[in-house]
PDB file of N, CA and C in Angstrom:
ATOM      1  N   TRP O   1       1.080  -1.161   0.184  1.00 89.00           N
ATOM      2  CA  TRP O   1       0.359  -0.366  -0.385  1.00 89.00           C
ATOM      3  C   TRP O   1       0.587   1.427  -0.178  1.00 89.00           C
ATOM      4  N   CYS O   2       0.340   2.163  -1.380  1.00 94.00           N
ATOM      5  CA  CYS O   2       1.425   3.182  -1.225  1.00 94.00           C
ATOM      6  C   CYS O   2       0.572   4.666  -1.349  1.00 94.00           C
ATOM      7  N   ILE O   3       1.317   5.756  -0.711  1.00 94.00           N
ATOM      8  CA  ILE O   3       0.141   7.078  -1.139  1.00 94.00           C
ATOM      9  C   ILE O   3       1.050   7.658  -1.577  1.00 94.00           C
ATOM     10  N   LEU O   4       0.798   8.424  -3.019  1.00 95.00           N
ATOM     11  CA  LEU O   4       0.947   9.189  -4.025  1.00 95.00           C
ATOM     12  C   LEU O   4       0.681  10.852  -3.532  1.00 95.00           C
ATOM     13  N   VAL O   5       1.342  11.448  -2.929  1.00 94.00           N
ATOM     14  CA  VAL O   5       0.258  12.979  -1.981  1.00 94.00           C
ATOM     15  C   VAL O   5       1.344  14.193  -3.497  1.00 94.00           C
ATOM     16  N   PRO O   6       0.011  14.806  -4.302  1.00 95.00           N
ATOM     17  CA  PRO O   6       0.815  15.922  -5.426  1.00 95.00           C
ATOM     18  C   PRO O   6       1.588  16.911  -4.029  1.00 95.00           C
ATOM     19  N   ARG O   7       2.423  17.309  -4.780  1.00 94.00           N
ATOM     20  CA  ARG O   7       3.331  18.562  -3.616  1.00 94.00           C
ATOM     21  C   ARG O   7       2.765  19.956  -4.229  1.00 94.00           C
ATOM     22  N   ARG O   8       1.525  19.997  -4.551  1.00 95.00           N
ATOM     23  CA  ARG O   8       0.530  21.414  -4.585  1.00 95.00           C
ATOM     24  C   ARG O   8      -0.184  21.682  -3.464  1.00 95.00           C
ATOM     25  N   PRO O   9       0.381  22.615  -2.319  1.00 93.00           N
ATOM     26  CA  PRO O   9      -0.197  23.406  -1.835  1.00 93.00           C
ATOM     27  C   PRO O   9      -1.673  23.671  -1.771  1.00 93.00           C
ATOM     28  N   GLY O  10      -2.486  23.174  -0.784  1.00 93.00           N
ATOM     29  CA  GLY O  10      -3.669  23.675  -0.689  1.00 93.00           C
ATOM     30  C   GLY O  10      -5.381  22.620  -2.011  1.00 93.00           C
ATOM     31  N   ALA O  11      -4.348  21.751  -2.371  1.00 95.00           N
ATOM     32  CA  ALA O  11      -5.455  20.518  -3.269  1.00 95.00           C
ATOM     33  C   ALA O  11      -5.854  20.114  -2.604  1.00 95.00           C
ATOM     34  N   ARG O  12      -7.288  19.869  -2.477  1.00 94.00           N
ATOM     35  CA  ARG O  12      -7.856  18.861  -2.197  1.00 94.00           C
ATOM     36  C   ARG O  12      -8.118  17.297  -1.905  1.00 94.00           C
ATOM     37  N   GLU O  13      -8.151  18.072  -4.111  1.00 94.00           N
ATOM     38  CA  GLU O  13      -9.089  17.351  -4.759  1.00 94.00           C
ATOM     39  C   GLU O  13      -8.896  17.277  -6.140  1.00 94.00           C
ATOM     40  N   LEU O  14      -8.512  16.084  -7.262  1.00 94.00           N
ATOM     41  CA  LEU O  14      -7.837  16.113  -8.571  1.00 94.00           C
ATOM     42  C   LEU O  14      -8.418  17.179  -9.615  1.00 94.00           C
ATOM     43  N   HIS O  15      -9.741  17.962  -8.915  1.00 95.00           N
ATOM     44  CA  HIS O  15     -10.041  18.632 -10.158  1.00 95.00           C
ATOM     45  C   HIS O  15      -9.353  20.117  -9.851  1.00 95.00           C
ATOM     46  N   ASP O  16      -8.586  20.406  -8.409  1.00 95.00           N
ATOM     47  CA  ASP O  16      -8.033  21.501  -7.917  1.00 95.00           C
ATOM     48  C   ASP O  16      -6.235  21.214  -8.454  1.00 95.00           C
ATOM     49  N   LEU O  17      -5.917  21.199  -9.111  1.00 96.00           N
ATOM     50  CA  LEU O  17      -5.286  20.582  -9.836  1.00 96.00           C
ATOM     51  C   LEU O  17      -4.772  20.805 -11.832  1.00 96.00           C
ATOM     52  N   SER O  18      -3.905  21.716 -11.932  1.00 96.00           N
ATOM     53  CA  SER O  18      -4.200  21.876 -13.272  1.00 96.00           C
ATOM     54  C   SER O  18      -3.871  20.514 -13.973  1.00 96.00           C
ATOM     55  N   THR O  19      -4.483  20.906 -15.028  1.00 97.00           N
ATOM     56  CA  THR O  19      -4.929  19.467 -16.024  1.00 97.00           C
ATOM     57  C   THR O  19      -2.936  19.165 -16.399  1.00 97.00           C
ATOM     58  N   GLY O  20      -2.169  19.676 -16.532  1.00 97.00           N
ATOM     59  CA  GLY O  20      -0.800  18.988 -16.314  1.00 97.00           C
ATOM     60  C   GLY O  20      -0.356  17.897 -15.053  1.00 97.00           C
ATOM     61  N   ASP O  21      -0.652  18.590 -13.596  1.00 96.00           N
ATOM     62  CA  ASP O  21      -0.465  17.938 -13.016  1.00 96.00           C
ATOM     63  C   ASP O  21      -1.492  17.099 -12.375  1.00 96.00           C
ATOM     64  N   GLY O  22      -2.661  16.958 -13.085  1.00 95.00           N
ATOM     65  CA  GLY O  22      -3.469  15.871 -12.537  1.00 95.00           C
ATOM     66  C   GLY O  22      -2.908  14.821 -13.977  1.00 95.00           C
ATOM     67  N   VAL O  23      -2.415  14.827 -14.779  1.00 96.00           N
ATOM     68  CA  VAL O  23      -1.999  13.700 -16.194  1.00 96.00           C
ATOM     69  C   VAL O  23      -0.748  12.908 -15.226  1.00 96.00           C
ATOM     70  N   GLN O  24       0.183  14.050 -14.752  1.00 95.00           N
ATOM     71  CA  GLN O  24       1.256  13.457 -14.140  1.00 95.00           C
ATOM     72  C   GLN O  24       0.768  12.942 -12.437  1.00 95.00           C
ATOM     73  N   VAL O  25       0.281  12.983 -12.087  1.00 96.00           N
ATOM     74  CA  VAL O  25      -0.122  11.980 -10.867  1.00 96.00           C
ATOM     75  C   VAL O  25      -0.805  10.381 -11.040  1.00 96.00           C
ATOM     76  N   TRP O  26      -1.267  10.639 -12.074  1.00 94.00           N
ATOM     77  CA  TRP O  26      -2.144   8.866 -12.968  1.00 94.00           C
ATOM     78  C   TRP O  26      -1.450   8.393 -13.576  1.00 94.00           C
ATOM     79  N   ALA O  27      -0.277   9.253 -14.028  1.00 95.00           N
ATOM     80  CA  ALA O  27       1.084   8.985 -14.767  1.00 95.00           C
ATOM     81  C   ALA O  27       1.937   7.842 -13.662  1.00 95.00           C
ATOM     82  N   GLU O  28       2.016   8.567 -12.703  1.00 94.00           N
ATOM     83  CA  GLU O  28       2.393   8.033 -11.459  1.00 94.00           C
ATOM     84  C   GLU O  28       2.536   6.941 -10.423  1.00 94.00           C
ATOM     85  N   ALA O  29       0.209   7.258 -10.662  1.00 96.00           N
ATOM     86  CA  ALA O  29      -0.138   6.082 -10.127  1.00 96.00           C
ATOM     87  C   ALA O  29       0.130   4.781 -11.235  1.00 96.00           C
ATOM     88  N   MET O  30      -0.212   4.722 -12.377  1.00 95.00           N
ATOM     89  CA  MET O  30      -0.133   3.868 -13.216  1.00 95.00           C
ATOM     90  C   MET O  30       1.410   3.270 -12.717  1.00 95.00           C
ATOM     91  N   ARG O  31       2.832   3.909 -12.797  1.00 94.00           N
ATOM     92  CA  ARG O  31       3.585   3.450 -12.814  1.00 94.00           C
ATOM     93  C   ARG O  31       4.068   2.114 -11.199  1.00 94.00           C
ATOM     94  N   LEU O  32       3.191   3.191 -10.690  1.00 96.00           N
ATOM     95  CA  LEU O  32       3.257   2.535  -9.607  1.00 96.00           C
ATOM     96  C   LEU O  32       3.116   1.392  -9.094  1.00 96.00           C
ATOM     97  N   SER O  33       1.545   1.374 -10.248  1.00 96.00           N
ATOM     98  CA  SER O  33       0.243   0.098 -10.450  1.00 96.00           C
ATOM     99  C   SER O  33       1.469  -0.897 -10.294  1.00 96.00           C
ATOM    100  N   ARG O  34       1.489  -0.890 -11.465  1.00 95.00           N
ATOM    101  CA  ARG O  34       2.282  -2.259 -12.650  1.00 95.00           C
ATOM    102  C   ARG O  34       3.690  -2.560 -11.616  1.00 95.00           C
ATOM    103  N   LEU O  35       4.349  -2.248 -10.967  1.00 95.00           N
ATOM    104  CA  LEU O  35       5.680  -2.020 -10.379  1.00 95.00           C
ATOM    105  C   LEU O  35       4.920  -3.157  -8.917  1.00 95.00           C
ATOM    106  N   MET O  36       4.171  -2.239  -8.578  1.00 96.00           N
ATOM    107  CA  MET O  36       3.542  -2.927  -7.102  1.00 96.00           C
ATOM    108  C   MET O  36       3.066  -4.670  -7.676  1.00 96.00           C
ATOM    109  N   ARG O  37       1.870  -4.783  -8.406  1.00 96.00           N
ATOM    110  CA  ARG O  37       1.318  -5.759  -9.372  1.00 96.00           C
ATOM    111  C   ARG O  37       2.297  -7.002  -9.543  1.00 96.00           C
ATOM    112  N   GLU O  38       3.527  -6.619 -10.004  1.00 95.00           N
ATOM    113  CA  GLU O  38       4.630  -7.467  -9.957  1.00 95.00           C
ATOM    114  C   GLU O  38       5.062  -7.610  -8.902  1.00 95.00           C
ATOM    115  N   LEU O  39       5.959  -6.697  -8.246  1.00 94.00           N
ATOM    116  CA  LEU O  39       7.081  -7.025  -6.909  1.00 94.00           C
ATOM    117  C   LEU O  39       5.186  -8.469  -5.898  1.00 94.00           C
ATOM    118  N   PHE O  40       4.459  -7.699  -5.467  1.00 94.00           N
ATOM    119  CA  PHE O  40       4.084  -8.434  -4.874  1.00 94.00           C
ATOM    120  C   PHE O  40       2.603 -10.069  -4.924  1.00 94.00           C
ATOM    121  N   ALA O  41       2.202 -10.084  -6.008  1.00 96.00           N
ATOM    122  CA  ALA O  41       2.039 -10.846  -6.726  1.00 96.00           C
ATOM    123  C   ALA O  41       0.568 -10.015  -7.088  1.00 96.00           C
ATOM    124  N   ALA O  42       0.125  -8.963  -6.925  1.00 97.00           N
ATOM    125  CA  ALA O  42      -1.296  -8.731  -6.689  1.00 97.00           C
ATOM    126  C   ALA O  42      -2.185  -9.447  -7.743  1.00 97.00           C
ATOM    127  N   ASP O  43      -3.507  -9.623  -7.162  1.00 97.00           N
ATOM    128  CA  ASP O  43      -4.436 -10.132  -8.187  1.00 97.00           C
ATOM    129  C   ASP O  43      -5.046  -8.625  -9.089  1.00 97.00           C
ATOM    130  N   LYS O  44      -5.711  -7.358  -8.211  1.00 97.00           N
ATOM    131  CA  LYS O  44      -6.061  -6.937  -8.184  1.00 97.00           C
ATOM    132  C   LYS O  44      -5.457  -5.380  -7.459  1.00 97.00           C
ATOM    133  N   MET O  45      -5.328  -4.391  -8.384  1.00 97.00           N
ATOM    134  CA  MET O  45      -4.884  -3.001  -8.150  1.00 97.00           C
ATOM    135  C   MET O  45      -6.066  -2.245  -7.502  1.00 97.00           C
ATOM    136  N   ASN O  46      -5.864  -1.482  -6.429  1.00 96.00           N
ATOM    137  CA  ASN O  46      -7.004  -0.765  -6.076  1.00 96.00           C
ATOM    138  C   ASN O  46      -5.764   0.250  -6.075  1.00 96.00           C
ATOM    139  N   VAL O  47      -7.276   1.995  -7.128  1.00 96.00           N
ATOM    140  CA  VAL O  47      -6.462   2.873  -7.337  1.00 96.00           C
ATOM    141  C   VAL O  47      -7.381   3.982  -6.696  1.00 96.00           C
ATOM    142  N   ALA O  48      -6.918   4.775  -6.220  1.00 94.00           N
ATOM    143  CA  ALA O  48      -8.024   5.671  -5.030  1.00 94.00           C
ATOM    144  C   ALA O  48      -8.121   7.370  -5.046  1.00 94.00           C
ATOM    145  N   ALA O  49      -8.868   8.182  -5.499  1.00 92.00           N
ATOM    146  CA  ALA O  49      -8.017   9.791  -4.512  1.00 92.00           C
ATOM    147  C   ALA O  49      -9.240   9.434  -3.475  1.00 92.00           C
ATOM    148  N   LEU O  50      -9.055   9.461  -2.068  1.00 85.00           N
ATOM    149  CA  LEU O  50     -10.110   9.486  -1.410  1.00 85.00           C
ATOM    150  C   LEU O  50      -9.760   9.333  -0.100  1.00 85.00           C
ATOM    151  N   GLY O  51     -10.396  10.572   0.444  1.00 80.00           N
ATOM    152  CA  GLY O  51     -10.172  10.494   2.369  1.00 80.00           C
ATOM    153  C   GLY O  51     -10.883  11.466   2.359  1.00 80.00           C
ATOM    154  N   ASN O  52     -11.598  11.250   3.646  1.00 83.00           N
ATOM    155  CA  ASN O  52     -12.852  12.394   4.088  1.00 83.00           C
ATOM    156  C   ASN O  52     -12.029  12.188   5.194  1.00 83.00           C
ATOM    157  N   VAL O  53     -11.188  11.906   6.061  1.00 87.00           N
ATOM    158  CA  VAL O  53      -9.969  12.605   7.129  1.00 87.00           C
ATOM    159  C   VAL O  53      -9.169  13.210   6.972  1.00 87.00           C
ATOM    160  N   VAL O  54      -8.706  13.003   6.142  1.00 87.00           N
ATOM    161  CA  VAL O  54      -7.416  13.877   5.712  1.00 87.00           C
ATOM    162  C   VAL O  54      -7.424  13.865   4.664  1.00 87.00           C
ATOM    163  N   PRO O  55      -7.477  15.949   4.530  1.00 89.00           N
ATOM    164  CA  PRO O  55      -8.292  16.670   3.711  1.00 89.00           C
ATOM    165  C   PRO O  55      -7.150  17.065   2.574  1.00 89.00           C
ATOM    166  N   GLN O  56      -5.888  16.453   2.833  1.00 93.00           N
ATOM    167  CA  GLN O  56      -5.077  17.079   1.694  1.00 93.00           C
ATOM    168  C   GLN O  56      -5.252  15.564   0.323  1.00 93.00           C
ATOM    169  N   LEU O  57      -4.712  16.433  -1.322  1.00 95.00           N
ATOM    170  CA  LEU O  57      -5.069  15.410  -1.442  1.00 95.00           C
ATOM    171  C   LEU O  57      -4.132  14.576  -1.601  1.00 95.00           C
ATOM    172  N   HIS O  58      -4.401  13.097  -1.714  1.00 96.00           N
ATOM    173  CA  HIS O  58      -3.369  11.878  -1.900  1.00 96.00           C
ATOM    174  C   HIS O  58      -4.172  10.939  -2.590  1.00 96.00           C
ATOM    175  N   VAL O  59      -3.383   9.965  -3.092  1.00 96.00           N
ATOM    176  CA  VAL O  59      -3.574   8.762  -4.091  1.00 96.00           C
ATOM    177  C   VAL O  59      -3.068   7.513  -3.538  1.00 96.00           C
ATOM    178  N   HIS O  60      -4.014   6.572  -3.084  1.00 95.00           N
ATOM    179  CA  HIS O  60      -4.031   4.940  -2.495  1.00 95.00           C
ATOM    180  C   HIS O  60      -3.847   4.526  -3.685  1.00 95.00           C
ATOM    181  N   VAL O  61      -2.641   3.867  -3.765  1.00 97.00           N
ATOM    182  CA  VAL O  61      -2.321   2.757  -4.654  1.00 97.00           C
ATOM    183  C   VAL O  61      -2.289   1.186  -3.408  1.00 97.00           C
ATOM    184  N   ILE O  62      -3.190   0.473  -4.173  1.00 95.00           N
ATOM    185  CA  ILE O  62      -3.239  -0.817  -2.724  1.00 95.00           C
ATOM    186  C   ILE O  62      -3.002  -1.999  -4.141  1.00 95.00           C
ATOM    187  N   ALA O  63      -2.338  -3.043  -3.458  1.00 96.00           N
ATOM    188  CA  ALA O  63      -2.191  -4.266  -3.769  1.00 96.00           C
ATOM    189  C   ALA O  63      -2.760  -5.215  -3.036  1.00 96.00           C
ATOM    190  N   ARG O  64      -3.878  -5.954  -4.177  1.00 96.00           N
ATOM    191  CA  ARG O  64      -5.017  -6.981  -3.114  1.00 96.00           C
ATOM    192  C   ARG O  64      -4.684  -8.204  -3.789  1.00 96.00           C
ATOM    193  N   ARG O  65      -4.877  -9.117  -2.965  1.00 96.00           N
ATOM    194  CA  ARG O  65      -4.840 -10.262  -3.512  1.00 96.00           C
ATOM    195  C   ARG O  65      -6.075 -11.851  -3.137  1.00 96.00           C
ATOM    196  N   VAL O  66      -6.434 -11.437  -3.515  1.00 96.00           N
ATOM    197  CA  VAL O  66      -7.475 -12.854  -3.620  1.00 96.00           C
ATOM    198  C   VAL O  66      -7.146 -13.878  -2.502  1.00 96.00           C
ATOM    199  N   GLY O  67      -7.917 -13.562  -0.787  1.00 91.00           N
ATOM    200  CA  GLY O  67      -7.572 -14.647  -0.588  1.00 91.00           C
ATOM    201  C   GLY O  67      -7.603 -13.322   0.738  1.00 91.00           C
ATOM    202  N   ASP O  68      -6.430 -12.315   0.625  1.00 90.00           N
ATOM    203  CA  ASP O  68      -6.011 -11.590   1.415  1.00 90.00           C
ATOM    204  C   ASP O  68      -7.108 -11.332   2.549  1.00 90.00           C
ATOM    205  N   PRO O  69      -6.358 -11.109   4.530  1.00 89.00           N
ATOM    206  CA  PRO O  69      -7.275 -11.043   5.539  1.00 89.00           C
ATOM    207  C   PRO O  69      -9.351 -10.778   5.077  1.00 89.00           C
ATOM    208  N   ALA O  70      -8.680  -9.368   4.042  1.00 88.00           N
ATOM    209  CA  ALA O  70      -9.703  -8.743   3.710  1.00 88.00           C
ATOM    210  C   ALA O  70     -10.158  -8.658   2.675  1.00 88.00           C
ATOM    211  N   TRP O  71     -10.559  -9.637   2.069  1.00 91.00           N
ATOM    212  CA  TRP O  71     -10.892 -10.322   0.568  1.00 91.00           C
ATOM    213  C   TRP O  71     -12.173 -10.444   0.855  1.00 91.00           C
ATOM    214  N   PRO O  72     -13.426 -10.162   0.199  1.00 90.00           N
ATOM    215  CA  PRO O  72     -12.824  -8.793  -0.914  1.00 90.00           C
ATOM    216  C   PRO O  72     -13.632  -7.290  -0.318  1.00 90.00           C
ATOM    217  N   ARG O  73     -13.477  -7.621   0.365  1.00 88.00           N
ATOM    218  CA  ARG O  73     -13.771  -6.358   1.128  1.00 88.00           C
ATOM    219  C   ARG O  73     -12.671  -4.692   1.319  1.00 88.00           C
ATOM    220  N   PRO O  74     -13.199  -3.426   1.510  1.00 87.00           N
ATOM    221  CA  PRO O  74     -12.074  -2.494   1.855  1.00 87.00           C
ATOM    222  C   PRO O  74     -11.647  -2.884   2.954  1.00 87.00           C
ATOM    223  N   VAL O  75     -10.517  -2.128   2.560  1.00 86.00           N
ATOM    224  CA  VAL O  75      -9.176  -3.185   3.166  1.00 86.00           C
ATOM    225  C   VAL O  75      -9.474  -1.654   4.995  1.00 86.00           C
ATOM    226  N   TRP O  76      -9.995  -1.159   5.044  1.00 83.00           N
ATOM    227  CA  TRP O  76      -9.967  -0.110   5.929  1.00 83.00           C
ATOM    228  C   TRP O  76     -10.843  -0.191   6.959  1.00 83.00           C
ATOM    229  N   GLY O  77     -10.402  -0.739   7.913  1.00 81.00           N
ATOM    230  CA  GLY O  77     -11.113  -1.423   9.497  1.00 81.00           C
ATOM    231  C   GLY O  77     -11.786  -2.592   9.326  1.00 81.00           C
ATOM    232  N   ALA O  78     -11.025  -3.724   7.926  1.00 78.00           N
ATOM    233  CA  ALA O  78     -11.238  -4.840   7.932  1.00 78.00           C
ATOM    234  C   ALA O  78     -11.052  -5.989   9.233  1.00 78.00           C
ATOM    235  N   LEU O  79      -9.524  -5.370  10.057  1.00 84.00           N
ATOM    236  CA  LEU O  79      -9.369  -6.115  10.372  1.00 84.00           C
ATOM    237  C   LEU O  79      -7.999  -4.958  11.419  1.00 84.00           C
ATOM    238  N   PRO O  80      -7.234  -5.203  12.387  1.00 88.00           N
ATOM    239  CA  PRO O  80      -6.704  -4.430  13.220  1.00 88.00           C
ATOM    240  C   PRO O  80      -5.177  -4.063  12.707  1.00 88.00           C
ATOM    241  N   ARG O  81      -4.942  -3.010  12.889  1.00 85.00           N
ATOM    242  CA  ARG O  81      -3.359  -2.576  11.793  1.00 85.00           C
ATOM    243  C   ARG O  81      -2.259  -3.338  12.903  1.00 85.00           C
ATOM    244  N   VAL O  82      -1.353  -3.552  11.776  1.00 86.00           N
ATOM    245  CA  VAL O  82      -0.398  -4.830  12.499  1.00 86.00           C
ATOM    246  C   VAL O  82       0.937  -4.223  11.759  1.00 86.00           C
ATOM    247  N   PRO O  83       1.953  -3.214  12.290  1.00 91.00           N
ATOM    248  CA  PRO O  83       3.179  -2.995  11.933  1.00 91.00           C
ATOM    249  C   PRO O  83       3.934  -3.838  11.464  1.00 91.00           C
ATOM    250  N   TYR O  84       4.737  -3.560  10.212  1.00 90.00           N
ATOM    251  CA  TYR O  84       5.481  -4.699   9.666  1.00 90.00           C
ATOM    252  C   TYR O  84       7.061  -4.351  10.742  1.00 90.00           C
ATOM    253  N   ALA O  85       7.477  -5.286  10.676  1.00 94.00           N
ATOM    254  CA  ALA O  85       8.563  -4.805  11.015  1.00 94.00           C
ATOM    255  C   ALA O  85       9.743  -4.048  10.436  1.00 94.00           C
ATOM    256  N   ALA O  86      10.810  -3.346  11.288  1.00 95.00           N
ATOM    257  CA  ALA O  86      12.039  -2.529   9.975  1.00 95.00           C
ATOM    258  C   ALA O  86      12.366  -3.068   9.280  1.00 95.00           C
ATOM    259  N   ASP O  87      12.781  -4.190   9.261  1.00 95.00           N
ATOM    260  CA  ASP O  87      13.758  -4.609   7.993  1.00 95.00           C
ATOM    261  C   ASP O  87      12.819  -5.538   6.838  1.00 95.00           C
ATOM    262  N   THR O  88      11.222  -5.473   7.469  1.00 93.00           N
ATOM    263  CA  THR O  88      10.878  -5.795   6.492  1.00 93.00           C
ATOM    264  C   THR O  88      10.386  -4.461   5.479  1.00 93.00           C
ATOM    265  N   VAL O  89       9.806  -3.371   5.819  1.00 94.00           N
ATOM    266  CA  VAL O  89      10.011  -2.392   5.565  1.00 94.00           C
ATOM    267  C   VAL O  89      11.339  -1.875   4.587  1.00 94.00           C
ATOM    268  N   ASP O  90      12.434  -1.916   4.845  1.00 95.00           N
ATOM    269  CA  ASP O  90      13.422  -1.518   4.458  1.00 95.00           C
ATOM    270  C   ASP O  90      13.371  -2.516   2.998  1.00 95.00           C
ATOM    271  N   GLY O  91      12.729  -3.988   3.582  1.00 94.00           N
ATOM    272  CA  GLY O  91      13.175  -4.597   2.171  1.00 94.00           C
ATOM    273  C   GLY O  91      12.178  -3.923   1.104  1.00 94.00           C
ATOM    274  N   ILE O  92      11.348  -3.693   1.561  1.00 93.00           N
ATOM    275  CA  ILE O  92      10.091  -2.975   0.512  1.00 93.00           C
ATOM    276  C   ILE O  92      10.931  -1.493   0.180  1.00 93.00           C
ATOM    277  N   LEU O  93      11.066  -1.347   0.757  1.00 92.00           N
ATOM    278  CA  LEU O  93      11.136   0.474  -0.090  1.00 92.00           C
ATOM    279  C   LEU O  93      12.517   0.407  -0.908  1.00 92.00           C
ATOM    280  N   ARG O  94      13.455  -0.599  -0.452  1.00 93.00           N
ATOM    281  CA  ARG O  94      14.391  -1.036  -1.840  1.00 93.00           C
ATOM    282  C   ARG O  94      13.878  -2.112  -2.643  1.00 93.00           C
ATOM    283  N   ARG O  95      13.330  -2.699  -2.936  1.00 92.00           N
ATOM    284  CA  ARG O  95      12.311  -3.310  -4.199  1.00 92.00           C
ATOM    285  C   ARG O  95      11.450  -1.870  -4.498  1.00 92.00           C
ATOM    286  N   LEU O  96      10.832  -1.213  -4.275  1.00 93.00           N
ATOM    287  CA  LEU O  96      10.506  -0.097  -4.704  1.00 93.00           C
ATOM    288  C   LEU O  96      10.766   0.960  -5.756  1.00 93.00           C
ATOM    289  N   ARG O  97      11.804   1.021  -4.357  1.00 92.00           N
ATOM    290  CA  ARG O  97      13.103   2.110  -5.462  1.00 92.00           C
ATOM    291  C   ARG O  97      13.541   1.257  -6.100  1.00 92.00           C
ATOM    292  N   ALA O  98      14.375   0.430  -6.592  1.00 92.00           N
ATOM    293  CA  ALA O  98      15.195   0.006  -7.375  1.00 92.00           C
ATOM    294  C   ALA O  98      13.906  -0.652  -8.382  1.00 92.00           C
ATOM    295  N   GLY O  99      13.259  -0.604  -8.530  1.00 91.00           N
ATOM    296  CA  GLY O  99      11.801  -0.859  -9.890  1.00 91.00           C
ATOM    297  C   GLY O  99      11.241   0.290 -10.034  1.00 91.00           C
ATOM    298  N   LEU O 100      11.098   1.876  -9.168  1.00 89.00           N
ATOM    299  CA  LEU O 100      10.901   2.848  -9.953  1.00 89.00           C
ATOM    300  C   LEU O 100      12.888   3.728 -10.128  1.00 89.00           C
ATOM    301  N   GLU O 101      13.557   3.079 -10.006  1.00 85.00           N
ATOM    302  CA  GLU O 101      15.026   3.502 -10.384  1.00 85.00           C
ATOM    303  C   GLU O 101      15.261   4.707  -9.479  1.00 85.00           C
ATOM    304  N   LEU O 102      14.908   4.839  -8.011  1.00 69.00           N
ATOM    305  CA  LEU O 102      14.362   5.847  -7.030  1.00 69.00           C
ATOM    306  C   LEU O 102      16.362   5.725  -5.975  1.00 69.00           C
ATOM    307  N   GLY O 103      17.044   6.746  -5.789  1.00 56.00           N
ATOM    308  CA  GLY O 103      18.147   6.365  -4.928  1.00 56.00           C
ATOM    309  C   GLY O 103      17.736   6.313  -3.590  1.00 56.00           C
ATOM    310  N   PRO O 104      18.416   5.961  -2.608  1.00 58.00           N
ATOM    311  CA  PRO O 104      17.918   5.168  -1.412  1.00 58.00           C
ATOM    312  C   PRO O 104      16.737   6.583  -0.477  1.00 58.00           C
ATOM    313  N   THR O 105      17.083   7.623  -1.046  1.00 54.00           N
ATOM    314  CA  THR O 105      16.425   8.672   0.231  1.00 54.00           C
ATOM    315  C   THR O 105      15.065   8.686  -1.102  1.00 54.00           C
ATOM    316  N   GLY O 106      14.643   8.559  -1.938  1.00 54.00           N
ATOM    317  CA  GLY O 106      13.284   8.549  -2.958  1.00 54.00           C
ATOM    318  C   GLY O 106      13.274   9.827  -2.977  1.00 54.00           C
TER     319      GLY O 106
END
């Protein structure tokens, strides 16, 4: 699960972006979706700009697998949150950065 946040102060909705910025957000979401589908053997990618609690525009990119603990329901509120171990997070970040060809600080 990744979240993309456009660096546009005051943007709360997709329509707050210029057309060029909107195209850029969706291009980045598509690139990340393809990578996550491959890296995490996802059956379905959920991509959405939603959020009622956090008003800042952000796009969720979520890799889902048939049979994951929340399947087929939304991931929010299905189960208690369980944080990843630090070494697991580091490994995921390395794989994502390598796939996106980003440096260590991305």
